[in-house]
Coordinates of C-alpha atoms in Angstrom, one line a residue:
Chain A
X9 CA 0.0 0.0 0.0
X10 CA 3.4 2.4 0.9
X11 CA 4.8 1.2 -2.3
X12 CA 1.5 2.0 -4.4
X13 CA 1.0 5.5 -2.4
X14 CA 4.9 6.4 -3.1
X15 CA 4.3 5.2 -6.7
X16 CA 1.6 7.5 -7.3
X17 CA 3.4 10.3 -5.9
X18 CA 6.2 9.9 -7.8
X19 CA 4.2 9.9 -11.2
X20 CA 1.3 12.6 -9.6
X21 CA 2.2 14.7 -12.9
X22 CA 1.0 11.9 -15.4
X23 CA -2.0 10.5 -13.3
X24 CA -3.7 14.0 -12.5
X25 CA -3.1 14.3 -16.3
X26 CA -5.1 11.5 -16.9
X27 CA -7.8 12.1 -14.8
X28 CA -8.3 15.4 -16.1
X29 CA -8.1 14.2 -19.7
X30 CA -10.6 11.3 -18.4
X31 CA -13.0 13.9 -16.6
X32 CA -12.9 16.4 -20.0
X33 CA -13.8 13.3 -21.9
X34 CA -16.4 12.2 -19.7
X35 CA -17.7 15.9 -20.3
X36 CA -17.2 15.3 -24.8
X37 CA -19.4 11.7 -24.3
X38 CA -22.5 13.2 -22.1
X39 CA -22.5 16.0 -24.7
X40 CA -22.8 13.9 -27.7
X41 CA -25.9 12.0 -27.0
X42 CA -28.7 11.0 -29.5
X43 CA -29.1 13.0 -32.8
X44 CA -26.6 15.5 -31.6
X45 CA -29.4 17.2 -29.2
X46 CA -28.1 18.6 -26.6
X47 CA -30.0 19.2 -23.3
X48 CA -29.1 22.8 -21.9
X49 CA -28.4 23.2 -18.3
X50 CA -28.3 25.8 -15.7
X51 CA -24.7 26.6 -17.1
X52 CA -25.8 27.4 -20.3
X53 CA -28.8 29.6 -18.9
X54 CA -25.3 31.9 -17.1
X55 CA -24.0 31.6 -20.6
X56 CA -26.9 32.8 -22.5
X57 CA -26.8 35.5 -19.5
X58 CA -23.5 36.8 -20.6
X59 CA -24.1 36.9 -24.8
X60 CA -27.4 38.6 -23.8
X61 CA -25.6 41.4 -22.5
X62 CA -22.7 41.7 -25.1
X63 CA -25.5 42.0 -27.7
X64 CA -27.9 44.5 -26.0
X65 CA -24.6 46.8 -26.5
X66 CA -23.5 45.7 -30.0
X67 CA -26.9 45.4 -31.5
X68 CA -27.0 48.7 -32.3
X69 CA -24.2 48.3 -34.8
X70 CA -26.1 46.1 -36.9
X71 CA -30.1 48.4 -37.1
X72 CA -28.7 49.7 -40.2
X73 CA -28.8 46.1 -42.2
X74 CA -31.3 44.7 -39.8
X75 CA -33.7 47.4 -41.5
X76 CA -33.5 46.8 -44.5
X77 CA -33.6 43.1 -44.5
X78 CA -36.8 43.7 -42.5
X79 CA -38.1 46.3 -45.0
X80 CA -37.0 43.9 -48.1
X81 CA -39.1 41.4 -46.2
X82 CA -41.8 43.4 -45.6
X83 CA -42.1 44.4 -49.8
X84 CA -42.2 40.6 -50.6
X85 CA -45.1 40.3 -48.2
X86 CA -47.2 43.1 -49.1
X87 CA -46.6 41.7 -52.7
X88 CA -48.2 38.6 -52.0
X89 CA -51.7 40.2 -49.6
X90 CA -54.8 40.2 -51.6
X91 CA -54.9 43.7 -52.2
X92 CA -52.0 43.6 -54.7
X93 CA -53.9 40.8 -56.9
X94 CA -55.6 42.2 -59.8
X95 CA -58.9 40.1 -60.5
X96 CA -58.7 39.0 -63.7
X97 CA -62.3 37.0 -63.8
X98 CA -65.7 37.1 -62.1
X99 CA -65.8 33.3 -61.2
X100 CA -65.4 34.4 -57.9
X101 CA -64.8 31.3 -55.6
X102 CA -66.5 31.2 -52.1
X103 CA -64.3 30.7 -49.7
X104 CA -65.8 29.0 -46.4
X105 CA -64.0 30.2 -43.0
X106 CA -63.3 26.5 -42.7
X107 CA -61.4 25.8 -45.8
X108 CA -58.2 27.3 -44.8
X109 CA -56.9 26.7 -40.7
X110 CA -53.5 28.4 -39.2
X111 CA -51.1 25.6 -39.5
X112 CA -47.7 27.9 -38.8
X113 CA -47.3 29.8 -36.3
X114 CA -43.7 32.1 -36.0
X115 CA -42.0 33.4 -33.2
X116 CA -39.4 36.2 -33.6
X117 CA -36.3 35.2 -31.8
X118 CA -32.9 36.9 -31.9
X119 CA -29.5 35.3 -32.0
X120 CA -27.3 35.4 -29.3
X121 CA -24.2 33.4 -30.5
X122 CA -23.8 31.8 -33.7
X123 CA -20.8 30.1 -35.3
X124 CA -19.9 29.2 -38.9
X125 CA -16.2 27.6 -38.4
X126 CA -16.6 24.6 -37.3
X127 CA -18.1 21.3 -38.7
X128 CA -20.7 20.9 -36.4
X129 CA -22.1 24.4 -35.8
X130 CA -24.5 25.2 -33.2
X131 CA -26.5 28.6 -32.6
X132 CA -28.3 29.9 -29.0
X133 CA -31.4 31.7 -29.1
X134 CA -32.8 34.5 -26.6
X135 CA -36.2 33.0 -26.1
X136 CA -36.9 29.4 -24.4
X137 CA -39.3 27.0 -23.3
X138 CA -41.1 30.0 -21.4
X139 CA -41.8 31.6 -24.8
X140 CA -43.3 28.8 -26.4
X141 CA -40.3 27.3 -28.0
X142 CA -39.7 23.5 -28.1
X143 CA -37.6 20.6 -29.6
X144 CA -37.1 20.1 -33.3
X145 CA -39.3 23.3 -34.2
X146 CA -37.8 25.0 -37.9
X147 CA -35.7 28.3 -37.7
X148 CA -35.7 30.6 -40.5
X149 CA -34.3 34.1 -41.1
X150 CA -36.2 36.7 -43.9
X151 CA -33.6 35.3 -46.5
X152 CA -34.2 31.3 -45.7
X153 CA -33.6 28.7 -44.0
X154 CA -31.9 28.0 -41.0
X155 CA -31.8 25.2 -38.9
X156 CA -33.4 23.1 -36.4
X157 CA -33.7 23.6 -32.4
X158 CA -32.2 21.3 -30.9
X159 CA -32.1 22.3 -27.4
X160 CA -34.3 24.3 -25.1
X161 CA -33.7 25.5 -21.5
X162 CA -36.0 28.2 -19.8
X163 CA -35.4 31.4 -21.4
X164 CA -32.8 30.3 -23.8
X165 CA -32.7 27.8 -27.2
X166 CA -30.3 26.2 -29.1
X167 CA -30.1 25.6 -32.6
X168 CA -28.2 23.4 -34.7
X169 CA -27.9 25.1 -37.7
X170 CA -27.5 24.5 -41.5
X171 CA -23.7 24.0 -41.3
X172 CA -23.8 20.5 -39.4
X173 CA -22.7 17.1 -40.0
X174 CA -25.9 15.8 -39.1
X175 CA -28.8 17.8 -40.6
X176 CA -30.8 16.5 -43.6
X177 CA -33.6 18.5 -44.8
X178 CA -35.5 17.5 -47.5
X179 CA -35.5 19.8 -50.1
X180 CA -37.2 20.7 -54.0
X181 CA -36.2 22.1 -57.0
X182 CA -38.8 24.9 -57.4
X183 CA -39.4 24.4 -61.1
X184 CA -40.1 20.9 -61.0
X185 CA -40.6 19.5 -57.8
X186 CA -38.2 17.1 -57.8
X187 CA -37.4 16.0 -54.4
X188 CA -34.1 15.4 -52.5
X189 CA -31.9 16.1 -49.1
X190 CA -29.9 19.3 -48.4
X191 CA -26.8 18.0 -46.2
X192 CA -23.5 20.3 -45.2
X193 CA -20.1 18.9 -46.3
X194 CA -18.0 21.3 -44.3
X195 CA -15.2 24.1 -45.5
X196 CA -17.2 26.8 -47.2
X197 CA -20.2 28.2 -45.0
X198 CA -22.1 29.4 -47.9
X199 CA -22.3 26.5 -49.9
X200 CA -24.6 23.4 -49.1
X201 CA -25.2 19.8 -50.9
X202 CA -28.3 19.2 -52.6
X203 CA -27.8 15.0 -52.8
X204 CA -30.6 12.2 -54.0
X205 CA -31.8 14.1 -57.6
X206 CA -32.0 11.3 -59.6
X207 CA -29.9 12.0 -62.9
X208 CA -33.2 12.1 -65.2
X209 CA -34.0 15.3 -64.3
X210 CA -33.1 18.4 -66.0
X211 CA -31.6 21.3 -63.6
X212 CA -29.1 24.2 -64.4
X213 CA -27.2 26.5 -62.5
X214 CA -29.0 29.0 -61.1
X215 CA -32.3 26.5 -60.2
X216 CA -34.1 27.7 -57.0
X217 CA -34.3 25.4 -54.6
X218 CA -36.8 24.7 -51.4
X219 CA -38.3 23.1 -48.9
X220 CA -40.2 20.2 -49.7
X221 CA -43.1 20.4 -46.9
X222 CA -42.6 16.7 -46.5
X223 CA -41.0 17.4 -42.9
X224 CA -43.6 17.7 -39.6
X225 CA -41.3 20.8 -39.1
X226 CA -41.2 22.7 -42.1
X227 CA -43.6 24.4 -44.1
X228 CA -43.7 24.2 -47.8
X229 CA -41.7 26.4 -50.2
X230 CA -38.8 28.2 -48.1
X231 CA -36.2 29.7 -49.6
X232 CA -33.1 27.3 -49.5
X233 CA -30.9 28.7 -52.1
X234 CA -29.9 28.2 -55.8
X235 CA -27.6 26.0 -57.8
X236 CA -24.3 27.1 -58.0
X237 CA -22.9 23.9 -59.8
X238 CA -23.5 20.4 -60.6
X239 CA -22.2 17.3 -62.0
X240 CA -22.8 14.1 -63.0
X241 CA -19.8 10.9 -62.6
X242 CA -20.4 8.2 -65.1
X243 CA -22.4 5.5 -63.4
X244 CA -24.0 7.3 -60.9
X245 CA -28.1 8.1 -60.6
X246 CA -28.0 10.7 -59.1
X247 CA -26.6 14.0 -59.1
X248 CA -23.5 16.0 -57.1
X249 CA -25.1 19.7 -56.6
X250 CA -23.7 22.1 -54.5
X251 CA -25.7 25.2 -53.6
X252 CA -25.5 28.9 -52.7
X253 CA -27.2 29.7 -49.3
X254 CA -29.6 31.8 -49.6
X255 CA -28.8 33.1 -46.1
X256 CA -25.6 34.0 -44.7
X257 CA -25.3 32.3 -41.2
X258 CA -21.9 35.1 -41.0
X259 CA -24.6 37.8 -40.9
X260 CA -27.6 36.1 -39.5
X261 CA -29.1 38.3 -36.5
X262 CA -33.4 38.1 -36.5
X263 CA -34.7 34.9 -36.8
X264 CA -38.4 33.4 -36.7
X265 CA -39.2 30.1 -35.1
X266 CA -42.1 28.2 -36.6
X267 CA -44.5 25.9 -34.9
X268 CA -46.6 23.6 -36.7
X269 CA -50.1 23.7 -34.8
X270 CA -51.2 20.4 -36.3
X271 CA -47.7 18.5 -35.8
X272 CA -49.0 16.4 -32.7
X273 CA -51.8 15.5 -35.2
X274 CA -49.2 14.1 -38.2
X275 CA -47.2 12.9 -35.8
X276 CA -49.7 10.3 -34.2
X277 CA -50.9 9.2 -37.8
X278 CA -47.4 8.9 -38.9
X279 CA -46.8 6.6 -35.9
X280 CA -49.6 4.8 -36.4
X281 CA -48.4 3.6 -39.6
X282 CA -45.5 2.1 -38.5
X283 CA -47.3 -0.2 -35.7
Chain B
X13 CA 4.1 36.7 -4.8
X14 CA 1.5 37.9 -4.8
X15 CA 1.2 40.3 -7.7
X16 CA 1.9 37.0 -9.7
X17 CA -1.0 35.2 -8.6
X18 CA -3.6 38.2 -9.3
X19 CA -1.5 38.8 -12.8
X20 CA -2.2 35.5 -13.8
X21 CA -5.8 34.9 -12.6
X22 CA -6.7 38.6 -14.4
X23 CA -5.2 37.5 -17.5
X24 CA -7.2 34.0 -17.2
X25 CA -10.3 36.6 -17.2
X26 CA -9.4 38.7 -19.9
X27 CA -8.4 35.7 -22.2
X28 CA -11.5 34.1 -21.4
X29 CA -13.9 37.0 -22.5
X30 CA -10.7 38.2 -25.4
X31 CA -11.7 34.4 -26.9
X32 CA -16.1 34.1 -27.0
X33 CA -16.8 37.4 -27.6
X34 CA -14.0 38.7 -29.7
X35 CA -12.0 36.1 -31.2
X36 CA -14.3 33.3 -31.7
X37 CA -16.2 35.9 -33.9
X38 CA -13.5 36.2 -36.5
X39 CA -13.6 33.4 -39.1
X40 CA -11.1 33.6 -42.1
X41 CA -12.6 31.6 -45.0
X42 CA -15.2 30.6 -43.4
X43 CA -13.2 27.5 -41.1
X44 CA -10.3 29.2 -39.8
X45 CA -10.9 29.9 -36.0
X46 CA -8.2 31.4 -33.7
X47 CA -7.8 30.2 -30.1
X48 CA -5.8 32.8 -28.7
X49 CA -6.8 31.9 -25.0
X50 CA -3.6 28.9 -25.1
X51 CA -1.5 32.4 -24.8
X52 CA -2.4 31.6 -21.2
X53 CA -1.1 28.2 -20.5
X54 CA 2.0 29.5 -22.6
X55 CA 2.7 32.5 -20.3
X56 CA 2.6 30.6 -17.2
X57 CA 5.8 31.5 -14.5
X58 CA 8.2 28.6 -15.0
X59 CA 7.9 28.0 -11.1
X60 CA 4.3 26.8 -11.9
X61 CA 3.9 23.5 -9.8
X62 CA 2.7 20.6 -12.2
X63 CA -0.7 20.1 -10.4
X64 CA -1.7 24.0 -10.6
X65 CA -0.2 23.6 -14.3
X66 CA -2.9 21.0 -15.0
X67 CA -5.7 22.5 -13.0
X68 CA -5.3 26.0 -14.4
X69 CA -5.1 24.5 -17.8
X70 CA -8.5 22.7 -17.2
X71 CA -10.2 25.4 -15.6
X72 CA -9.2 27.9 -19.1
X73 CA -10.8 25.1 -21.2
X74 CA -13.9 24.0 -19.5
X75 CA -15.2 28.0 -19.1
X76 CA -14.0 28.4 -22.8
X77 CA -15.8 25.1 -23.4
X78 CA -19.3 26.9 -21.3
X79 CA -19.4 29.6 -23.4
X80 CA -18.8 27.8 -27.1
X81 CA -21.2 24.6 -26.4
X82 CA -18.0 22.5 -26.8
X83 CA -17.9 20.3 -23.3
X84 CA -14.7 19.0 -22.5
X85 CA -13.2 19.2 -25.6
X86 CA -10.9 22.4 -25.5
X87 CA -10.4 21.5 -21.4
X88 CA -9.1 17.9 -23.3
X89 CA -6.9 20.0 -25.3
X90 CA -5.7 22.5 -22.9
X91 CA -4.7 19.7 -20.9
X92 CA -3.4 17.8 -23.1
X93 CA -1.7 20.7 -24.0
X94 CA -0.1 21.6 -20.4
X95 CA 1.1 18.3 -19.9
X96 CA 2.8 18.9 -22.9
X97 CA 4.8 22.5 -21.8
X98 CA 7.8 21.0 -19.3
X99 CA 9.0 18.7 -22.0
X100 CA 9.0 20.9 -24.8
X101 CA 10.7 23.5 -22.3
X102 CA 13.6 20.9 -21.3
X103 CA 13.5 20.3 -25.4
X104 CA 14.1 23.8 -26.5
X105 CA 17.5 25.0 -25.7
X106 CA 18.0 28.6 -24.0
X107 CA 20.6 30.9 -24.1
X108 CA 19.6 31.7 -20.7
X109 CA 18.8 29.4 -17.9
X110 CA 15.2 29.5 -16.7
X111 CA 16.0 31.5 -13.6
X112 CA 13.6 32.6 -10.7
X113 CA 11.7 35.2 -11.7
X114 CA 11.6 35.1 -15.4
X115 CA 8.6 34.5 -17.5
X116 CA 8.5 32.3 -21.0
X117 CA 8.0 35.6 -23.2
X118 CA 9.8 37.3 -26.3
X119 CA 11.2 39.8 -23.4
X120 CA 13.7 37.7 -21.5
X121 CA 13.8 34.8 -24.1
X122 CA 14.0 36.4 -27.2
X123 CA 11.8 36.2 -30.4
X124 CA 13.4 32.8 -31.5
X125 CA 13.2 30.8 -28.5
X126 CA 9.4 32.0 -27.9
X127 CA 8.1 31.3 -31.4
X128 CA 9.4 27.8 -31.6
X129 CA 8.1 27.3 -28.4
X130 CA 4.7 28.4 -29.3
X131 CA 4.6 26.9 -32.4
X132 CA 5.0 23.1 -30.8
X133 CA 2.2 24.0 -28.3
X134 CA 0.1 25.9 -30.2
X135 CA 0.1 23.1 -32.9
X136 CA -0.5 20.0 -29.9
X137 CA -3.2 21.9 -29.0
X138 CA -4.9 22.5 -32.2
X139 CA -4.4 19.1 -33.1
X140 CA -6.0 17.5 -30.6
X141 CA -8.9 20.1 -30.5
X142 CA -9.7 19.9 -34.0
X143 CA -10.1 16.0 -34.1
X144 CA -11.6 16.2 -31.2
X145 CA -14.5 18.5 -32.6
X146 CA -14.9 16.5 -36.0
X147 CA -14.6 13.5 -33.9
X148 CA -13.6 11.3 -36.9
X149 CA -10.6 10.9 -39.4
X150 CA -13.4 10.9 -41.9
X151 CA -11.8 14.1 -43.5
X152 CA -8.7 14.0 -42.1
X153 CA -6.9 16.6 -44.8
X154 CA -9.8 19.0 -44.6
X155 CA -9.1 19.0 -40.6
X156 CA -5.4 19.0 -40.7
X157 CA -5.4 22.0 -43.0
X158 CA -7.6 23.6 -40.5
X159 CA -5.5 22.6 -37.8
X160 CA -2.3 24.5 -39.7
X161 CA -4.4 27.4 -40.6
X162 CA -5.7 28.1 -37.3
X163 CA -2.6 27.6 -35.5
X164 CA -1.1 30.2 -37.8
X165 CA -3.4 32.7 -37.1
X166 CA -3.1 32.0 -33.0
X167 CA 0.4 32.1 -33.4
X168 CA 0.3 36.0 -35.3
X169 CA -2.1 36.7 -32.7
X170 CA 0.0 35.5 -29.7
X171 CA 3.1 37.3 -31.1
X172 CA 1.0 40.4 -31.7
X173 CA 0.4 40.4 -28.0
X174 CA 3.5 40.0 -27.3
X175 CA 4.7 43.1 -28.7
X176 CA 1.9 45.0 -27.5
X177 CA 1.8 44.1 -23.7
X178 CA 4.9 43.1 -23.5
X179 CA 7.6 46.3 -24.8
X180 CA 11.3 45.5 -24.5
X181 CA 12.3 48.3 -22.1

């Protein structure tokens, strides 16, 4: 027992190395559980404390850009209210109160952290469960889309974000529908993958592409981004497209958090399909 | 004494805050990422016992680690790091002894001995953090060139400090 203390003393150096390496690790494995959600604790509620402040004082440097993507935004929406449609017929159509039901609500959250550098890149939100937000719900900005939460303590949300190892969204091509999966192959944070386009279809450069509506979380026809290239190895069925961003998660400040009001609904028949 | 101690636990502080709010905001290309906050680890007194070595290191990690949703993986790096720094310091040769009282800087060991003596640390550190993050050797080039890009950009910034904070008098 002398021996084994003396022993330990001798090599103290390399064994409070090793605990500390085992105790960091310890921290790495509880972080990286299941689908790469992470469940925020009171540590991250100090954390979110801290960004909170540094942005009420630098938010003012960004009004100036956060107006006019707010006023861009506001142009495309008046664009699309009734009053801006011209009737061209008299078949009017009567439209029963019933026929059409909220399905989306959004929830204007800001950004308290973001970051674009690393493979797996995670954002933190200023609103929480208190305000409504929950697991899984869809993040977009004004120019597109933007992730997925992916974490929610009381006042504060995390979001894993476009630029991650792990996302899939599934995605269309606007002028055709055809369906595939946006995924993020690292390096550049303003380009994305567009994978499982079979090679029959016909797309160019330039091809708007967006959400498909076939997730619980999304709804249908958000901006993604466009085609920047494509190609097509000999063999293969389907197609290697890489896409522009429509946002820029650099400059990404405003963000709206949607929740699907009839997801509970979907979810239970979807389940009940699989029993 | 003294004045060493609350030197050193004000310069954890200001390294800490320096790195999430300021640093971790600046992204060349889009994946290179600066982790200035080893500067740190590096300018710890030479007298540093091992065990506050260790601990200090893994203290610097873990609250950079709070504030970037990273657990444990910089404190493995810092670490990994510190248990790194008396070897490379009995590797790299001095023209001057590491007497009482001096500090591992450019101003009592001269630009030469400091950068190589960054450079080894700075690029265990990066190393291990970067695998770490991707946790795979899936891309393995993609992350090395990280790893070399980032470490040069720590490195620029470390020396920068040097010459700021630190004035040959």
């Amino acid at each position: 027992m002398r021996q084994l203390f003396v022993f330990l003393l001798k090599y103290y150096f390399f064994f409070l190395f090793l605990l500390l390496e085992i105790i960091a690790f310890i921290l790495i494995a509880n972080n990286f559980n299941y689908q790469g959600a992470r469940v925020l604790n009171t540590a991250n509620e100090l954390t979110g404390k801290t960004y909170q402040t540094y942005n009420n004082i630098f938010d003012y440097f960004n009004l100036k850009e956060n107006n006019k993507i707010l006023a861009e935004e506001n142009a495309r929406l008046h664009a699309m209210i009734e009053q801006s449609y011209v009737k061209f017929s008299n078949n009017e159509i009567f439209v029963n109160d019933t026929t059409y039901k909220l399905q989306y609500k959004y929830i204007d959250a800001k950004i308290i952290s973001n970051s674009t550098g690393k493979r797996n890149n995670y954002m933190m939100l200023n609103k929480g469960f208190n305000q409504g937000i929950r697991n899984n719900m869809a993040v977009v900005s004004p120019n597109g889309i933007v992730g997925i939460v992916s974490g929610v303590s009381a006042n504060f949300s995390s979001v894993m974000s476009l630029l991650h190892s792990e996302i899939k969204i599934s995605a269309k091509l606007k002028k055709n529908n055809a369906s595939g999966t946006i995924a993020w192959e690292g390096g550049d944070y303003k380009r994305g993958a567009l994978i499982d386009i079979p090679s029959h279809i016909k797309i160019r450069t330039g091809d708007t592409v967006i959400t498909s509506g076939f997730s619980l979380d999304f709804p249908e026809g958000i901006m993604i981004g466009t085609i920047a290239n494509y190609k097509l190895n000999p063999g293969d069925n389907f197609f290697k497209i890489k896409i522009n961003y429509s946002t820029d998660f650099n400059k990404l400040d405003y963000v709206y958090v949607i929740k699907n009001l009839f997801k509970d609904e979907q979810l239970k028949l979807k389940e009940s399909q699989h029993e | 004494m003294n004045n060493i101690y609350i030197k050193n636990i004000l310069r954890f502080v200001v390294l800490v805050l320096l790195q999430v709010l300021v640093f971790n905001n600046i992204h060349f290309r889009g994946y290179i990422n600066p982790y200035v906050y080893v500067m740190f680890i590096l300018l710890l007194p030479f007298e540093t016992p091992p065990w506050l070595l260790l601990i200090s290191s893994f203290s610097i990690g873990f609250f950079v680690d709070l504030y970037t949703d990273t657990m444990g993986m910089h404190a493995a790096a810092s670490v990994f790091m510190a248990f790194f720094r008396p070897s490379v310091l009995r590797m790299i040769s001095s023209t001057r002894d590491y007497e009482l009282g001096l500090s591992p800087g450019i101003k009592d060991l001269g630009f030469n001995w400091f950068f190589n003596y960054s450079l080894i640390l700075v690029l265990i550190h990066h190393t291990v953090y970067f695998y770490l993050e991707v946790f795979t050797f899936h891309e393995f080039f993609y992350t090395f060139w990280r790893v070399i890009f980032s470490s040069i950009f720590t490195l620029l910034f470390i020396i920068i400090g040097q010459y700021i904070f630190y004035k040959k008098k």
